[in-house]
Coordinates of C-alpha atoms in Angstrom, one line a residue:
M5 CA 0.0 0.0 0.0
G6 CA 1.6 3.1 -1.1
Q7 CA 0.6 6.9 -1.2
A8 CA 1.8 9.7 -3.5
L9 CA 0.1 13.1 -4.4
G10 CA -3.2 12.1 -3.0
C11 CA -3.1 8.5 -4.6
I12 CA -3.1 5.3 -2.7
I13 CA -2.3 1.8 -4.0
V14 CA -3.8 -1.2 -2.2
G15 CA -1.9 -4.5 -2.8
Q16 CA -3.5 -7.7 -3.8
S17 CA -5.2 -9.7 -0.9
N18 CA -5.3 -6.6 1.1
V19 CA -7.9 -3.9 1.9
A20 CA -7.5 -0.4 3.3
I21 CA -9.7 1.4 5.8
K22 CA -10.5 4.9 4.6
E23 CA -11.6 7.6 7.0
H24 CA -13.1 11.1 6.5
F25 CA -12.1 13.4 9.4
G26 CA -11.5 10.4 11.7
K27 CA -14.7 8.6 10.9
F28 CA -15.0 5.4 9.0
D29 CA -15.8 6.1 5.3
D30 CA -15.2 3.1 3.1
I31 CA -13.2 0.0 2.5
L32 CA -10.7 0.3 -0.4
Q33 CA -10.2 -2.8 -2.4
P34 CA -6.9 -3.8 -4.2
G35 CA -5.9 -1.2 -6.8
C36 CA -5.2 2.6 -7.1
H37 CA -7.5 5.0 -5.4
C38 CA -7.6 8.8 -5.2
L39 CA -7.4 10.1 -1.7
P40 CA -7.5 13.9 -1.5
W41 CA -6.0 14.4 2.0
C42 CA -6.6 18.1 1.9
L43 CA -10.3 17.3 2.1
G44 CA -10.0 15.3 5.2
Y45 CA -9.6 11.8 3.8
Q46 CA -6.9 9.6 5.2
I47 CA -6.0 5.8 5.5
A48 CA -6.6 4.5 9.1
G49 CA -4.8 1.3 8.4
G50 CA -4.8 -1.9 6.2
L51 CA -5.9 -5.4 6.7
S52 CA -4.6 -8.6 5.1
L53 CA -7.2 -11.1 3.6
R54 CA -4.7 -13.9 3.6
V55 CA -5.2 -17.0 5.7
Q56 CA -3.2 -16.8 8.9
Q57 CA -2.3 -19.5 11.4
L58 CA -2.1 -19.3 15.1
D59 CA -0.7 -22.1 17.3
V60 CA -2.1 -22.2 20.7
K61 CA -0.6 -24.4 23.4
C62 CA -2.9 -25.2 26.3
E63 CA -2.1 -27.1 29.5
T64 CA -5.1 -28.9 31.0
K65 CA -5.8 -32.1 33.0
T66 CA -7.7 -35.2 31.8
K67 CA -10.5 -37.1 33.7
D68 CA -7.9 -39.6 35.1
N69 CA -5.8 -36.6 36.5
V70 CA -3.0 -36.6 34.0
F71 CA -1.7 -33.2 32.9
V72 CA -1.3 -32.7 29.2
N73 CA -0.2 -30.0 26.8
V74 CA -2.7 -29.7 23.9
V75 CA -1.5 -27.8 20.9
A76 CA -4.2 -26.4 18.6
S77 CA -3.6 -24.9 15.2
V78 CA -6.2 -22.4 14.1
Q79 CA -6.3 -21.1 10.6
Y80 CA -8.4 -17.9 10.1
R81 CA -8.8 -14.9 7.7
A82 CA -10.6 -11.6 7.7
L83 CA -13.6 -11.2 5.4
A84 CA -13.4 -8.4 2.8
D85 CA -17.2 -7.4 3.4
K86 CA -16.6 -7.2 7.1
A87 CA -13.3 -5.6 7.2
S88 CA -14.5 -2.6 9.2
D89 CA -15.5 -5.0 11.9
A90 CA -12.3 -6.8 11.8
F91 CA -10.4 -3.5 12.0
Y92 CA -12.3 -1.6 14.6
R93 CA -13.9 -4.2 17.0
L94 CA -10.9 -6.2 17.9
T95 CA -7.8 -4.8 19.5
N96 CA -5.8 -8.1 19.5
T97 CA -7.2 -10.8 17.3
K98 CA -4.8 -13.5 18.3
E99 CA -5.3 -13.0 22.0
Q100 CA -9.1 -13.1 21.3
I101 CA -8.8 -16.5 19.4
Q102 CA -6.3 -17.9 22.0
S103 CA -9.0 -17.2 24.8
Y104 CA -11.7 -19.1 23.1
V105 CA -9.3 -22.1 22.4
F106 CA -8.3 -22.2 26.0
D107 CA -12.0 -22.1 27.1
V108 CA -13.0 -25.0 24.8
I109 CA -10.0 -27.3 25.4
R110 CA -10.2 -26.8 29.2
A111 CA -14.0 -27.6 29.0
S112 CA -13.6 -30.7 26.7
V113 CA -10.4 -32.5 27.8
P114 CA -11.3 -32.9 31.6
K115 CA -14.3 -35.0 30.5
L116 CA -12.1 -37.5 28.8
E117 CA -9.4 -40.1 30.1
L118 CA -6.0 -39.9 28.5
D119 CA -6.5 -42.6 25.9
A120 CA -9.8 -41.2 24.9
V121 CA -8.1 -37.7 24.4
F122 CA -5.9 -39.2 21.7
E123 CA -8.8 -41.1 20.1
Q124 CA -11.1 -38.1 20.1
K125 CA -8.8 -35.4 19.1
N126 CA -10.8 -34.7 15.9
D127 CA -14.0 -34.2 18.1
I128 CA -12.1 -31.7 20.3
A129 CA -10.8 -29.8 17.2
R130 CA -14.4 -29.7 15.9
A131 CA -15.7 -28.3 19.1
V132 CA -13.0 -25.6 19.2
E133 CA -13.8 -24.7 15.5
D134 CA -17.5 -24.4 16.1
E135 CA -17.0 -22.2 19.1
L136 CA -14.5 -20.0 17.2
E137 CA -16.8 -19.7 14.2
K138 CA -19.8 -18.5 16.3
A139 CA -17.6 -16.0 18.2
M140 CA -15.3 -14.6 15.5
S141 CA -18.0 -14.2 12.8
A142 CA -19.3 -11.3 14.7
Y143 CA -15.9 -9.6 14.4
G144 CA -15.5 -10.2 10.6
Y145 CA -13.3 -13.2 10.8
E146 CA -13.8 -16.7 9.3
I147 CA -12.4 -19.7 10.9
V148 CA -11.0 -21.9 7.9
Q149 CA -9.7 -24.9 9.9
T150 CA -8.8 -26.0 13.3
L151 CA -6.5 -28.9 14.0
I152 CA -5.2 -30.6 17.2
V153 CA -1.6 -31.0 16.2
D154 CA -0.1 -32.3 19.4
I155 CA -1.2 -33.9 22.7
E156 CA 1.8 -34.2 25.0
P157 CA 1.4 -35.8 28.6
D158 CA 3.8 -35.0 31.4
V159 CA 7.2 -36.5 30.8
H160 CA 6.9 -38.7 33.9
V161 CA 3.5 -40.0 32.7
K162 CA 4.9 -40.6 29.3
R163 CA 7.8 -42.6 30.7
A164 CA 5.4 -44.7 32.9
M165 CA 3.2 -45.4 29.9
N166 CA 6.1 -46.5 27.8
E167 CA 7.3 -48.8 30.7
I168 CA 3.8 -50.3 31.0
N169 CA 3.5 -50.9 27.3
A170 CA 7.0 -52.5 27.2
G171 CA 6.2 -54.7 30.1
N172 CA 2.9 -55.8 28.5
L173 CA 4.8 -56.5 25.3
L174 CA 7.3 -58.6 27.1
V175 CA 4.6 -60.6 28.9
R176 CA 2.9 -61.3 25.6
L177 CA 6.1 -62.4 24.0
A178 CA 6.9 -64.6 27.0
A179 CA 3.4 -66.1 26.8
N180 CA 3.8 -66.9 23.2
E181 CA 7.2 -68.5 23.6
K182 CA 6.0 -70.5 26.5
A183 CA 3.0 -71.7 24.5
E184 CA 5.3 -72.5 21.6
A185 CA 7.6 -74.4 23.9
E186 CA 4.8 -76.4 25.4
K187 CA 3.5 -77.3 22.0
I188 CA 6.9 -78.5 21.0
L189 CA 7.2 -80.7 24.2
Q190 CA 3.7 -82.1 23.6
I191 CA 4.6 -83.0 20.0
K192 CA 7.9 -84.5 21.0
K193 CA 6.2 -86.4 23.8
A194 CA 3.6 -87.8 21.5
E195 CA 6.4 -88.8 19.0
G196 CA 8.2 -90.4 21.8
E197 CA 5.2 -92.4 23.0
A198 CA 4.4 -93.5 19.4
E199 CA 8.0 -94.6 18.9
S200 CA 8.0 -96.3 22.2
K201 CA 4.7 -98.2 21.5
Y202 CA 6.1 -99.2 18.1
L203 CA 9.3 -100.6 19.6
S204 CA 7.3 -102.3 22.3
G205 CA 5.2 -104.0 19.7
L206 CA 8.3 -105.2 17.9
G207 CA 9.7 -106.5 21.2
I208 CA 6.5 -108.4 22.0
A209 CA 6.4 -109.9 18.5
R210 CA 10.0 -110.9 18.7
Q211 CA 9.4 -112.2 22.2
R212 CA 6.5 -114.5 21.1
Q213 CA 8.4 -115.7 18.1
A214 CA 11.3 -116.5 20.3
I215 CA 8.9 -118.4 22.7
V216 CA 7.4 -120.4 19.7
D217 CA 10.9 -121.2 18.4
G218 CA 12.0 -122.3 21.9
L219 CA 9.0 -124.5 22.3
R220 CA 9.4 -126.1 19.0
D221 CA 13.1 -126.8 19.7
S222 CA 12.2 -128.1 23.1
V223 CA 9.6 -130.5 21.6
L224 CA 12.1 -131.8 19.0
A225 CA 15.0 -132.3 21.6
F226 CA 12.7 -133.9 24.1
S227 CA 11.4 -136.4 21.4
E228 CA 14.8 -137.3 20.3
N229 CA 16.1 -137.9 23.9
V230 CA 13.1 -139.6 25.2
P231 CA 11.7 -142.3 22.8
G232 CA 8.0 -143.0 22.9
T233 CA 6.9 -139.6 24.0
T234 CA 4.3 -137.8 22.0
A235 CA 4.2 -134.1 21.1
K236 CA 1.0 -133.8 23.4
D237 CA 2.9 -135.1 26.4
I238 CA 5.7 -132.6 25.9
M239 CA 3.4 -129.7 25.4
D240 CA 1.6 -130.6 28.7
M241 CA 4.9 -130.6 30.5
V242 CA 5.9 -127.3 29.0
L243 CA 2.6 -125.6 29.7
V244 CA 2.8 -126.7 33.3
T245 CA 6.3 -125.4 33.6
Q246 CA 5.3 -122.0 32.2
Y247 CA 2.3 -122.0 34.6
F248 CA 4.5 -122.3 37.6
D249 CA 7.0 -119.8 36.2
T250 CA 4.2 -117.3 35.9
M251 CA 3.1 -117.9 39.4
K252 CA 6.6 -117.3 40.5
E253 CA 6.8 -114.0 38.8
I254 CA 3.4 -113.0 40.3
G255 CA 4.7 -113.8 43.7
A256 CA 7.8 -111.8 43.2
S257 CA 6.3 -108.7 41.5
S258 CA 2.8 -108.5 42.9
K259 CA 2.0 -106.0 45.8
S260 CA 0.1 -108.8 47.6
S261 CA 2.1 -110.8 50.2
A262 CA 0.2 -114.1 49.6
V263 CA -1.1 -115.9 46.5
F264 CA -3.4 -119.0 46.9
I265 CA -2.7 -121.9 44.5
P266 CA -3.7 -125.5 44.7
H267 CA -1.4 -127.9 46.5
G268 CA -0.8 -131.7 46.5
P269 CA 0.2 -134.3 44.1
G270 CA -3.0 -134.1 42.1
A271 CA -2.8 -130.3 41.7
V272 CA -0.3 -130.6 38.9
R273 CA -2.6 -133.0 37.0
D274 CA -5.6 -130.6 37.6
V275 CA -3.5 -127.7 36.3
S276 CA -2.5 -129.6 33.2
E277 CA -6.1 -130.8 32.5
Q278 CA -7.4 -127.2 33.0
I279 CA -4.8 -125.8 30.6
R280 CA -5.5 -128.7 28.1
D281 CA -9.2 -128.1 28.2
G282 CA -8.7 -124.5 27.7
L283 CA -6.7 -125.0 24.6
L284 CA -9.2 -127.6 23.2
Q285 CA -12.1 -125.2 23.8
A286 CA -10.2 -122.5 22.1
N287 CA -9.4 -124.7 19.1
A288 CA -13.0 -125.9 19.0
S289 CA -14.6 -122.5 19.0
P290 CA -13.5 -121.5 15.4
N291 CA -14.7 -124.9 14.1
L292 CA -18.1 -124.4 15.7
L293 CA -18.4 -120.9 14.3
N294 CA -17.6 -122.3 10.8

């Protein structure tokens, strides 16, 4: 904005306030204007129509008693058609905006807990913008945008929150590792049991095969050394011998201190007959089924 020989130039995106003998007369738009100062006309001042930004830092307390510094960024501009109100009605525009920002933030944040403040910062910014829009429109200003650009808790609170989050992370990692280790142990245990049962089955099969081979060899050797004996006689003797071996093992390994068995000379014959009858019944059952 320049003035020479009663002419004034108003720059782009600016307006000038013209007065006549100290009274508001007109708003001068960008361009060249004639201003005969000798007739009492003068320029009271100028006003920029560009968007301006004001950063306001406000300290307040949340619902869970945590002090935080909330930084709000307010973008505003003067309206050309209300330039006189913007020029004459406010002494300090920035302090006026700052007062409204303080009022809204300190009324909104104490209703929320710290986590909710971070989650609802857009709602806080919208509340600040609505309040400023209603208040500043009467003074010839337009609120373009309001942003909550930073929420910073007290340094001790921030350190405590970081420690809590780090502790929770370590607990989760430890739980995952423990679960994975238990899973591996169960898998290995199941594999070991399967292998053990497999080897046990092989051992039992080999044991039975060895018993059969031993019985066959015993029958053949006994037949050769004792002429006139039949295979049935030899098997009866082998069965009785195994019966008494089994009873011996039961007496040695059982938790009971006494085992009742038949006694007397005829007991051996009874045992032999019972074993033989059991074998005959077992052999006869498949024939009856067929």
